[in-house]
Amino acid sequence: MQAQLLVVGDDSLIELSRSTVTDKEGFTLLVARSQAEAREQLAQQHPAIILIAQMLPDGSGLALLRILQQERFPAVPILVLDAPEVEAFGLEALRTGAFACLSMPINADLLHLMLVRANDYACLLQAERERERLRLQQEAMRAAAHHISQHLTVIMGETQLLQEENLDLEVRASLDRILRATEYAAHELGTLRASQHRIRQTDPIPSTVHQQRKG
């Protein structure tokens, strides 16, 4: 599946991105020429990477970066173009949460390399989110299994007590069936727990991974 790259800037930045990045890496290119257009794109699409020019018709790239960081995009790698006329712009952009700050004029090879690395980072974040989702799912399953096990223990204990009473054959036969079904359920529950333990022991997603692809 191709990663989506949202480029927010003028035509020259869009064309540079199209020619030096999308053809090589197979990104799907999304374009916006203003903050407003970027917000419209982000309301409909979920890009893996965002590249923002500093000067936009309706505000600065740094202002857009702040907006995105405050909303729902702090996990998306965002690259911004430096503004030499703004003192300490690059440092402020990185403090705000930019993945990287690229100097003007843009070097196509460096842009390509940084976008590839940003995509690697986006993949890492996605893997970590999936890992966390699976962890929470496993915790919920373990909690449910614990409660089920407790109820099964009560059922088995009460059934065994009833079997000791002087009951007619039909009732005793029914209790036998309940006990066997409960024992079978307990066995299946134990199998499920063992399976979950094996999954945790063989988790293919490392907790800390630093991926880096050579450009």
PDB file of N, CA and C in Angstrom, residues 7-82:
ATOM      1  N   VAL A   7       1.637  17.578   0.641  1.00  0.00           N
ATOM      2  CA  VAL A   7       2.545  18.707   0.437  1.00  0.00           C
ATOM      3  C   VAL A   7       1.731  19.991   0.509  1.00  0.00           C
ATOM      4  N   VAL A   8       2.117  20.870   1.423  1.00  0.00           N
ATOM      5  CA  VAL A   8       1.416  22.143   1.602  1.00  0.00           C
ATOM      6  C   VAL A   8       2.373  23.257   1.198  1.00  0.00           C
ATOM      7  N   GLY A   9       2.134  23.857   0.036  1.00  0.00           N
ATOM      8  CA  GLY A   9       3.036  24.890  -0.450  1.00  0.00           C
ATOM      9  C   GLY A   9       2.668  25.325  -1.850  1.00  0.00           C
ATOM     10  N   ASP A  10       3.596  26.031  -2.499  1.00  0.00           N
ATOM     11  CA  ASP A  10       3.319  26.541  -3.834  1.00  0.00           C
ATOM     12  C   ASP A  10       3.609  25.480  -4.886  1.00  0.00           C
ATOM     13  N   ASP A  11       3.385  25.856  -6.148  1.00  0.00           N
ATOM     14  CA  ASP A  11       3.525  24.899  -7.244  1.00  0.00           C
ATOM     15  C   ASP A  11       4.940  24.358  -7.365  1.00  0.00           C
ATOM     16  N   SER A  12       5.951  25.194  -7.096  1.00  0.00           N
ATOM     17  CA  SER A  12       7.333  24.726  -7.242  1.00  0.00           C
ATOM     18  C   SER A  12       7.643  23.608  -6.249  1.00  0.00           C
ATOM     19  N   LEU A  13       7.164  23.738  -5.014  1.00  0.00           N
ATOM     20  CA  LEU A  13       7.383  22.684  -4.015  1.00  0.00           C
ATOM     21  C   LEU A  13       6.611  21.425  -4.385  1.00  0.00           C
ATOM     22  N   ILE A  14       5.407  21.609  -4.877  1.00  0.00           N
ATOM     23  CA  ILE A  14       4.585  20.458  -5.268  1.00  0.00           C
ATOM     24  C   ILE A  14       5.245  19.697  -6.409  1.00  0.00           C
ATOM     25  N   GLU A  15       5.728  20.427  -7.414  1.00  0.00           N
ATOM     26  CA  GLU A  15       6.358  19.767  -8.555  1.00  0.00           C
ATOM     27  C   GLU A  15       7.673  19.104  -8.159  1.00  0.00           C
ATOM     28  N   LEU A  16       8.442  19.755  -7.281  1.00  0.00           N
ATOM     29  CA  LEU A  16       9.683  19.144  -6.806  1.00  0.00           C
ATOM     30  C   LEU A  16       9.381  17.843  -6.074  1.00  0.00           C
ATOM     31  N   SER A  17       8.375  17.862  -5.238  1.00  0.00           N
ATOM     32  CA  SER A  17       7.994  16.651  -4.506  1.00  0.00           C
ATOM     33  C   SER A  17       7.546  15.564  -5.468  1.00  0.00           C
ATOM     34  N   ARG A  18       6.779  15.953  -6.475  1.00  0.00           N
ATOM     35  CA  ARG A  18       6.272  14.977  -7.429  1.00  0.00           C
ATOM     36  C   ARG A  18       7.402  14.328  -8.216  1.00  0.00           C
ATOM     37  N   SER A  19       8.360  15.136  -8.657  1.00  0.00           N
ATOM     38  CA  SER A  19       9.413  14.623  -9.532  1.00  0.00           C
ATOM     39  C   SER A  19      10.514  13.881  -8.781  1.00  0.00           C
ATOM     40  N   THR A  20      10.834  14.312  -7.584  1.00  0.00           N
ATOM     41  CA  THR A  20      11.974  13.708  -6.880  1.00  0.00           C
ATOM     42  C   THR A  20      11.593  12.645  -5.866  1.00  0.00           C
ATOM     43  N   VAL A  21      10.331  12.571  -5.511  1.00  0.00           N
ATOM     44  CA  VAL A  21       9.938  11.644  -4.452  1.00  0.00           C
ATOM     45  C   VAL A  21       8.930  10.623  -4.922  1.00  0.00           C
ATOM     46  N   THR A  22       7.829  11.083  -5.456  1.00  0.00           N
ATOM     47  CA  THR A  22       6.745  10.149  -5.751  1.00  0.00           C
ATOM     48  C   THR A  22       7.140   9.128  -6.810  1.00  0.00           C
ATOM     49  N   ASP A  23       7.886   9.557  -7.809  1.00  0.00           N
ATOM     50  CA  ASP A  23       8.293   8.619  -8.850  1.00  0.00           C
ATOM     51  C   ASP A  23       9.222   7.549  -8.307  1.00  0.00           C
ATOM     52  N   LYS A  24      10.074   7.910  -7.337  1.00  0.00           N
ATOM     53  CA  LYS A  24      11.052   6.961  -6.810  1.00  0.00           C
ATOM     54  C   LYS A  24      10.445   6.026  -5.774  1.00  0.00           C
ATOM     55  N   GLU A  25       9.637   6.560  -4.906  1.00  0.00           N
ATOM     56  CA  GLU A  25       9.186   5.790  -3.749  1.00  0.00           C
ATOM     57  C   GLU A  25       7.746   5.323  -3.829  1.00  0.00           C
ATOM     58  N   GLY A  26       6.993   5.767  -4.835  1.00  0.00           N
ATOM     59  CA  GLY A  26       5.628   5.311  -4.962  1.00  0.00           C
ATOM     60  C   GLY A  26       4.673   5.911  -3.959  1.00  0.00           C
ATOM     61  N   PHE A  27       4.945   7.145  -3.511  1.00  0.00           N
ATOM     62  CA  PHE A  27       4.014   7.828  -2.630  1.00  0.00           C
ATOM     63  C   PHE A  27       2.777   8.255  -3.417  1.00  0.00           C
ATOM     64  N   THR A  28       1.662   8.323  -2.739  1.00  0.00           N
ATOM     65  CA  THR A  28       0.483   8.977  -3.283  1.00  0.00           C
ATOM     66  C   THR A  28       0.529  10.430  -2.843  1.00  0.00           C
ATOM     67  N   LEU A  29       0.537  11.346  -3.808  1.00  0.00           N
ATOM     68  CA  LEU A  29       0.734  12.760  -3.502  1.00  0.00           C
ATOM     69  C   LEU A  29      -0.603  13.462  -3.295  1.00  0.00           C
ATOM     70  N   LEU A  30      -0.733  14.122  -2.145  1.00  0.00           N
ATOM     71  CA  LEU A  30      -1.860  15.007  -1.864  1.00  0.00           C
ATOM     72  C   LEU A  30      -1.315  16.425  -1.820  1.00  0.00           C
ATOM     73  N   VAL A  31      -2.054  17.390  -2.372  1.00  0.00           N
ATOM     74  CA  VAL A  31      -1.534  18.754  -2.444  1.00  0.00           C
ATOM     75  C   VAL A  31      -2.506  19.738  -1.801  1.00  0.00           C
ATOM     76  N   ALA A  32      -1.922  20.770  -1.222  1.00  0.00           N
ATOM     77  CA  ALA A  32      -2.688  21.884  -0.658  1.00  0.00           C
ATOM     78  C   ALA A  32      -1.831  23.126  -0.798  1.00  0.00           C
ATOM     79  N   ARG A  33      -2.452  24.229  -1.184  1.00  0.00           N
ATOM     80  CA  ARG A  33      -1.702  25.465  -1.400  1.00  0.00           C
ATOM     81  C   ARG A  33      -1.935  26.499  -0.301  1.00  0.00           C
ATOM     82  N   SER A  34      -2.630  26.098   0.748  1.00  0.00           N
ATOM     83  CA  SER A  34      -2.897  27.012   1.854  1.00  0.00           C
ATOM     84  C   SER A  34      -3.232  26.210   3.104  1.00  0.00           C
ATOM     85  N   GLN A  35      -3.292  26.905   4.242  1.00  0.00           N
ATOM     86  CA  GLN A  35      -3.712  26.238   5.470  1.00  0.00           C
ATOM     87  C   GLN A  35      -5.123  25.684   5.329  1.00  0.00           C
ATOM     88  N   ALA A  36      -6.003  26.470   4.724  1.00  0.00           N
ATOM     89  CA  ALA A  36      -7.395  26.044   4.584  1.00  0.00           C
ATOM     90  C   ALA A  36      -7.499  24.773   3.750  1.00  0.00           C
ATOM     91  N   GLU A  37      -6.769  24.722   2.631  1.00  0.00           N
ATOM     92  CA  GLU A  37      -6.801  23.527   1.791  1.00  0.00           C
ATOM     93  C   GLU A  37      -6.198  22.336   2.525  1.00  0.00           C
ATOM     94  N   ALA A  38      -5.166  22.588   3.314  1.00  0.00           N
ATOM     95  CA  ALA A  38      -4.559  21.502   4.089  1.00  0.00           C
ATOM     96  C   ALA A  38      -5.563  20.927   5.080  1.00  0.00           C
ATOM     97  N   ARG A  39      -6.320  21.801   5.742  1.00  0.00           N
ATOM     98  CA  ARG A  39      -7.327  21.331   6.695  1.00  0.00           C
ATOM     99  C   ARG A  39      -8.403  20.519   5.983  1.00  0.00           C
ATOM    100  N   GLU A  40      -8.773  20.942   4.786  1.00  0.00           N
ATOM    101  CA  GLU A  40      -9.772  20.199   4.009  1.00  0.00           C
ATOM    102  C   GLU A  40      -9.251  18.807   3.645  1.00  0.00           C
ATOM    103  N   GLN A  41      -8.008  18.737   3.222  1.00  0.00           N
ATOM    104  CA  GLN A  41      -7.409  17.443   2.879  1.00  0.00           C
ATOM    105  C   GLN A  41      -7.363  16.533   4.103  1.00  0.00           C
ATOM    106  N   LEU A  42      -6.961  17.088   5.232  1.00  0.00           N
ATOM    107  CA  LEU A  42      -6.806  16.280   6.443  1.00  0.00           C
ATOM    108  C   LEU A  42      -8.144  15.844   7.020  1.00  0.00           C
ATOM    109  N   ALA A  43      -9.208  16.535   6.658  1.00  0.00           N
ATOM    110  CA  ALA A  43     -10.538  16.121   7.100  1.00  0.00           C
ATOM    111  C   ALA A  43     -11.007  14.879   6.351  1.00  0.00           C
ATOM    112  N   GLN A  44     -10.390  14.613   5.186  1.00  0.00           N
ATOM    113  CA  GLN A  44     -10.816  13.487   4.357  1.00  0.00           C
ATOM    114  C   GLN A  44      -9.753  12.399   4.228  1.00  0.00           C
ATOM    115  N   GLN A  45      -8.495  12.760   4.347  1.00  0.00           N
ATOM    116  CA  GLN A  45      -7.399  11.828   4.128  1.00  0.00           C
ATOM    117  C   GLN A  45      -6.576  11.674   5.408  1.00  0.00           C
ATOM    118  N   HIS A  46      -5.746  10.636   5.420  1.00  0.00           N
ATOM    119  CA  HIS A  46      -4.877  10.373   6.575  1.00  0.00           C
ATOM    120  C   HIS A  46      -3.447  10.139   6.075  1.00  0.00           C
ATOM    121  N   PRO A  47      -2.747  11.216   5.715  1.00  0.00           N
ATOM    122  CA  PRO A  47      -1.396  11.059   5.163  1.00  0.00           C
ATOM    123  C   PRO A  47      -0.420  10.505   6.186  1.00  0.00           C
ATOM    124  N   ALA A  48       0.572   9.787   5.671  1.00  0.00           N
ATOM    125  CA  ALA A  48       1.621   9.252   6.547  1.00  0.00           C
ATOM    126  C   ALA A  48       2.654  10.322   6.867  1.00  0.00           C
ATOM    127  N   ILE A  49       2.831  11.280   5.949  1.00  0.00           N
ATOM    128  CA  ILE A  49       3.831  12.343   6.105  1.00  0.00           C
ATOM    129  C   ILE A  49       3.229  13.656   5.623  1.00  0.00           C
ATOM    130  N   ILE A  50       3.652  14.756   6.235  1.00  0.00           N
ATOM    131  CA  ILE A  50       3.222  16.086   5.797  1.00  0.00           C
ATOM    132  C   ILE A  50       4.462  16.950   5.583  1.00  0.00           C
ATOM    133  N   LEU A  51       4.529  17.620   4.432  1.00  0.00           N
ATOM    134  CA  LEU A  51       5.617  18.547   4.106  1.00  0.00           C
ATOM    135  C   LEU A  51       5.011  19.938   3.976  1.00  0.00           C
ATOM    136  N   ILE A  52       5.517  20.893   4.746  1.00  0.00           N
ATOM    137  CA  ILE A  52       4.907  22.224   4.799  1.00  0.00           C
ATOM    138  C   ILE A  52       5.926  23.297   4.430  1.00  0.00           C
ATOM    139  N   ALA A  53       5.538  24.181   3.499  1.00  0.00           N
ATOM    140  CA  ALA A  53       6.344  25.361   3.197  1.00  0.00           C
ATOM    141  C   ALA A  53       6.143  26.395   4.298  1.00  0.00           C
ATOM    142  N   GLN A  54       7.121  27.286   4.458  1.00  0.00           N
ATOM    143  CA  GLN A  54       7.009  28.293   5.517  1.00  0.00           C
ATOM    144  C   GLN A  54       5.987  29.368   5.164  1.00  0.00           C
ATOM    145  N   MET A  55       5.996  29.846   3.929  1.00  0.00           N
ATOM    146  CA  MET A  55       5.105  30.934   3.545  1.00  0.00           C
ATOM    147  C   MET A  55       3.883  30.371   2.830  1.00  0.00           C
ATOM    148  N   LEU A  56       2.708  30.648   3.407  1.00  0.00           N
ATOM    149  CA  LEU A  56       1.438  30.227   2.828  1.00  0.00           C
ATOM    150  C   LEU A  56       0.545  31.454   2.683  1.00  0.00           C
ATOM    151  N   PRO A  57      -0.410  31.430   1.748  1.00  0.00           N
ATOM    152  CA  PRO A  57      -1.252  32.614   1.526  1.00  0.00           C
ATOM    153  C   PRO A  57      -2.043  33.049   2.755  1.00  0.00           C
ATOM    154  N   ASP A  58      -2.416  32.107   3.603  1.00  0.00           N
ATOM    155  CA  ASP A  58      -3.265  32.432   4.748  1.00  0.00           C
ATOM    156  C   ASP A  58      -2.579  32.180   6.091  1.00  0.00           C
ATOM    157  N   GLY A  59      -1.257  32.258   6.115  1.00  0.00           N
ATOM    158  CA  GLY A  59      -0.542  32.075   7.369  1.00  0.00           C
ATOM    159  C   GLY A  59       0.815  31.446   7.137  1.00  0.00           C
ATOM    160  N   SER A  60       1.508  31.165   8.217  1.00  0.00           N
ATOM    161  CA  SER A  60       2.845  30.579   8.104  1.00  0.00           C
ATOM    162  C   SER A  60       2.794  29.066   8.273  1.00  0.00           C
ATOM    163  N   GLY A  61       3.844  28.418   7.778  1.00  0.00           N
ATOM    164  CA  GLY A  61       3.946  26.979   7.969  1.00  0.00           C
ATOM    165  C   GLY A  61       4.096  26.614   9.430  1.00  0.00           C
ATOM    166  N   LEU A  62       4.785  27.466  10.192  1.00  0.00           N
ATOM    167  CA  LEU A  62       4.957  27.212  11.620  1.00  0.00           C
ATOM    168  C   LEU A  62       3.614  27.272  12.345  1.00  0.00           C
ATOM    169  N   ALA A  63       2.759  28.212  11.934  1.00  0.00           N
ATOM    170  CA  ALA A  63       1.426  28.300  12.541  1.00  0.00           C
ATOM    171  C   ALA A  63       0.617  27.045  12.241  1.00  0.00           C
ATOM    172  N   LEU A  64       0.712  26.552  11.009  1.00  0.00           N
ATOM    173  CA  LEU A  64       0.003  25.318  10.659  1.00  0.00           C
ATOM    174  C   LEU A  64       0.559  24.141  11.442  1.00  0.00           C
ATOM    175  N   LEU A  65       1.872  24.096  11.604  1.00  0.00           N
ATOM    176  CA  LEU A  65       2.490  23.033  12.398  1.00  0.00           C
ATOM    177  C   LEU A  65       1.935  23.028  13.820  1.00  0.00           C
ATOM    178  N   ARG A  66       1.816  24.214  14.413  1.00  0.00           N
ATOM    179  CA  ARG A  66       1.282  24.302  15.781  1.00  0.00           C
ATOM    180  C   ARG A  66      -0.154  23.782  15.835  1.00  0.00           C
ATOM    181  N   ILE A  67      -0.937  24.151  14.839  1.00  0.00           N
ATOM    182  CA  ILE A  67      -2.333  23.701  14.806  1.00  0.00           C
ATOM    183  C   ILE A  67      -2.406  22.185  14.726  1.00  0.00           C
ATOM    184  N   LEU A  68      -1.598  21.607  13.849  1.00  0.00           N
ATOM    185  CA  LEU A  68      -1.630  20.151  13.671  1.00  0.00           C
ATOM    186  C   LEU A  68      -1.147  19.430  14.920  1.00  0.00           C
ATOM    187  N   GLN A  69      -0.157  19.990  15.590  1.00  0.00           N
ATOM    188  CA  GLN A  69       0.344  19.362  16.808  1.00  0.00           C
ATOM    189  C   GLN A  69      -0.691  19.412  17.927  1.00  0.00           C
ATOM    190  N   GLN A  70      -1.497  20.461  17.943  1.00  0.00           N
ATOM    191  CA  GLN A  70      -2.510  20.600  18.984  1.00  0.00           C
ATOM    192  C   GLN A  70      -3.727  19.725  18.723  1.00  0.00           C
ATOM    193  N   GLU A  71      -3.912  19.333  17.482  1.00  0.00           N
ATOM    194  CA  GLU A  71      -5.094  18.554  17.137  1.00  0.00           C
ATOM    195  C   GLU A  71      -4.757  17.070  17.150  1.00  0.00           C
ATOM    196  N   ARG A  72      -5.068  16.371  16.073  1.00  0.00           N
ATOM    197  CA  ARG A  72      -4.939  14.916  16.093  1.00  0.00           C
ATOM    198  C   ARG A  72      -3.789  14.402  15.242  1.00  0.00           C
ATOM    199  N   PHE A  73      -2.796  15.227  14.979  1.00  0.00           N
ATOM    200  CA  PHE A  73      -1.724  14.797  14.098  1.00  0.00           C
ATOM    201  C   PHE A  73      -0.338  14.812  14.743  1.00  0.00           C
ATOM    202  N   PRO A  74      -0.212  14.742  16.066  1.00  0.00           N
ATOM    203  CA  PRO A  74       1.137  14.753  16.644  1.00  0.00           C
ATOM    204  C   PRO A  74       1.942  13.519  16.291  1.00  0.00           C
ATOM    205  N   ALA A  75       1.272  12.434  15.898  1.00  0.00           N
ATOM    206  CA  ALA A  75       1.987  11.203  15.572  1.00  0.00           C
ATOM    207  C   ALA A  75       2.406  11.141  14.108  1.00  0.00           C
ATOM    208  N   VAL A  76       2.003  12.128  13.300  1.00  0.00           N
ATOM    209  CA  VAL A  76       2.369  12.148  11.882  1.00  0.00           C
ATOM    210  C   VAL A  76       3.667  12.934  11.720  1.00  0.00           C
ATOM    211  N   PRO A  77       4.701  12.351  11.096  1.00  0.00           N
ATOM    212  CA  PRO A  77       5.940  13.101  10.875  1.00  0.00           C
ATOM    213  C   PRO A  77       5.682  14.310   9.968  1.00  0.00           C
ATOM    214  N   ILE A  78       6.052  15.478  10.436  1.00  0.00           N
ATOM    215  CA  ILE A  78       5.840  16.708   9.669  1.00  0.00           C
ATOM    216  C   ILE A  78       7.186  17.361   9.398  1.00  0.00           C
ATOM    217  N   LEU A  79       7.479  17.586   8.123  1.00  0.00           N
ATOM    218  CA  LEU A  79       8.697  18.275   7.720  1.00  0.00           C
ATOM    219  C   LEU A  79       8.334  19.694   7.322  1.00  0.00           C
ATOM    220  N   VAL A  80       9.150  20.653   7.705  1.00  0.00           N
ATOM    221  CA  VAL A  80       8.895  22.050   7.349  1.00  0.00           C
ATOM    222  C   VAL A  80      10.124  22.623   6.651  1.00  0.00           C
ATOM    223  N   LEU A  81       9.874  23.618   5.809  1.00  0.00           N
ATOM    224  CA  LEU A  81      10.966  24.310   5.127  1.00  0.00           C
ATOM    225  C   LEU A  81      11.415  25.495   5.968  1.00  0.00           C
ATOM    226  N   ASP A  82      12.699  25.662   6.076  1.00  0.00           N
ATOM    227  CA  ASP A  82      13.267  26.723   6.906  1.00  0.00           C
ATOM    228  C   ASP A  82      12.943  28.099   6.320  1.00  0.00           C
TER     229      ASP A  82
END
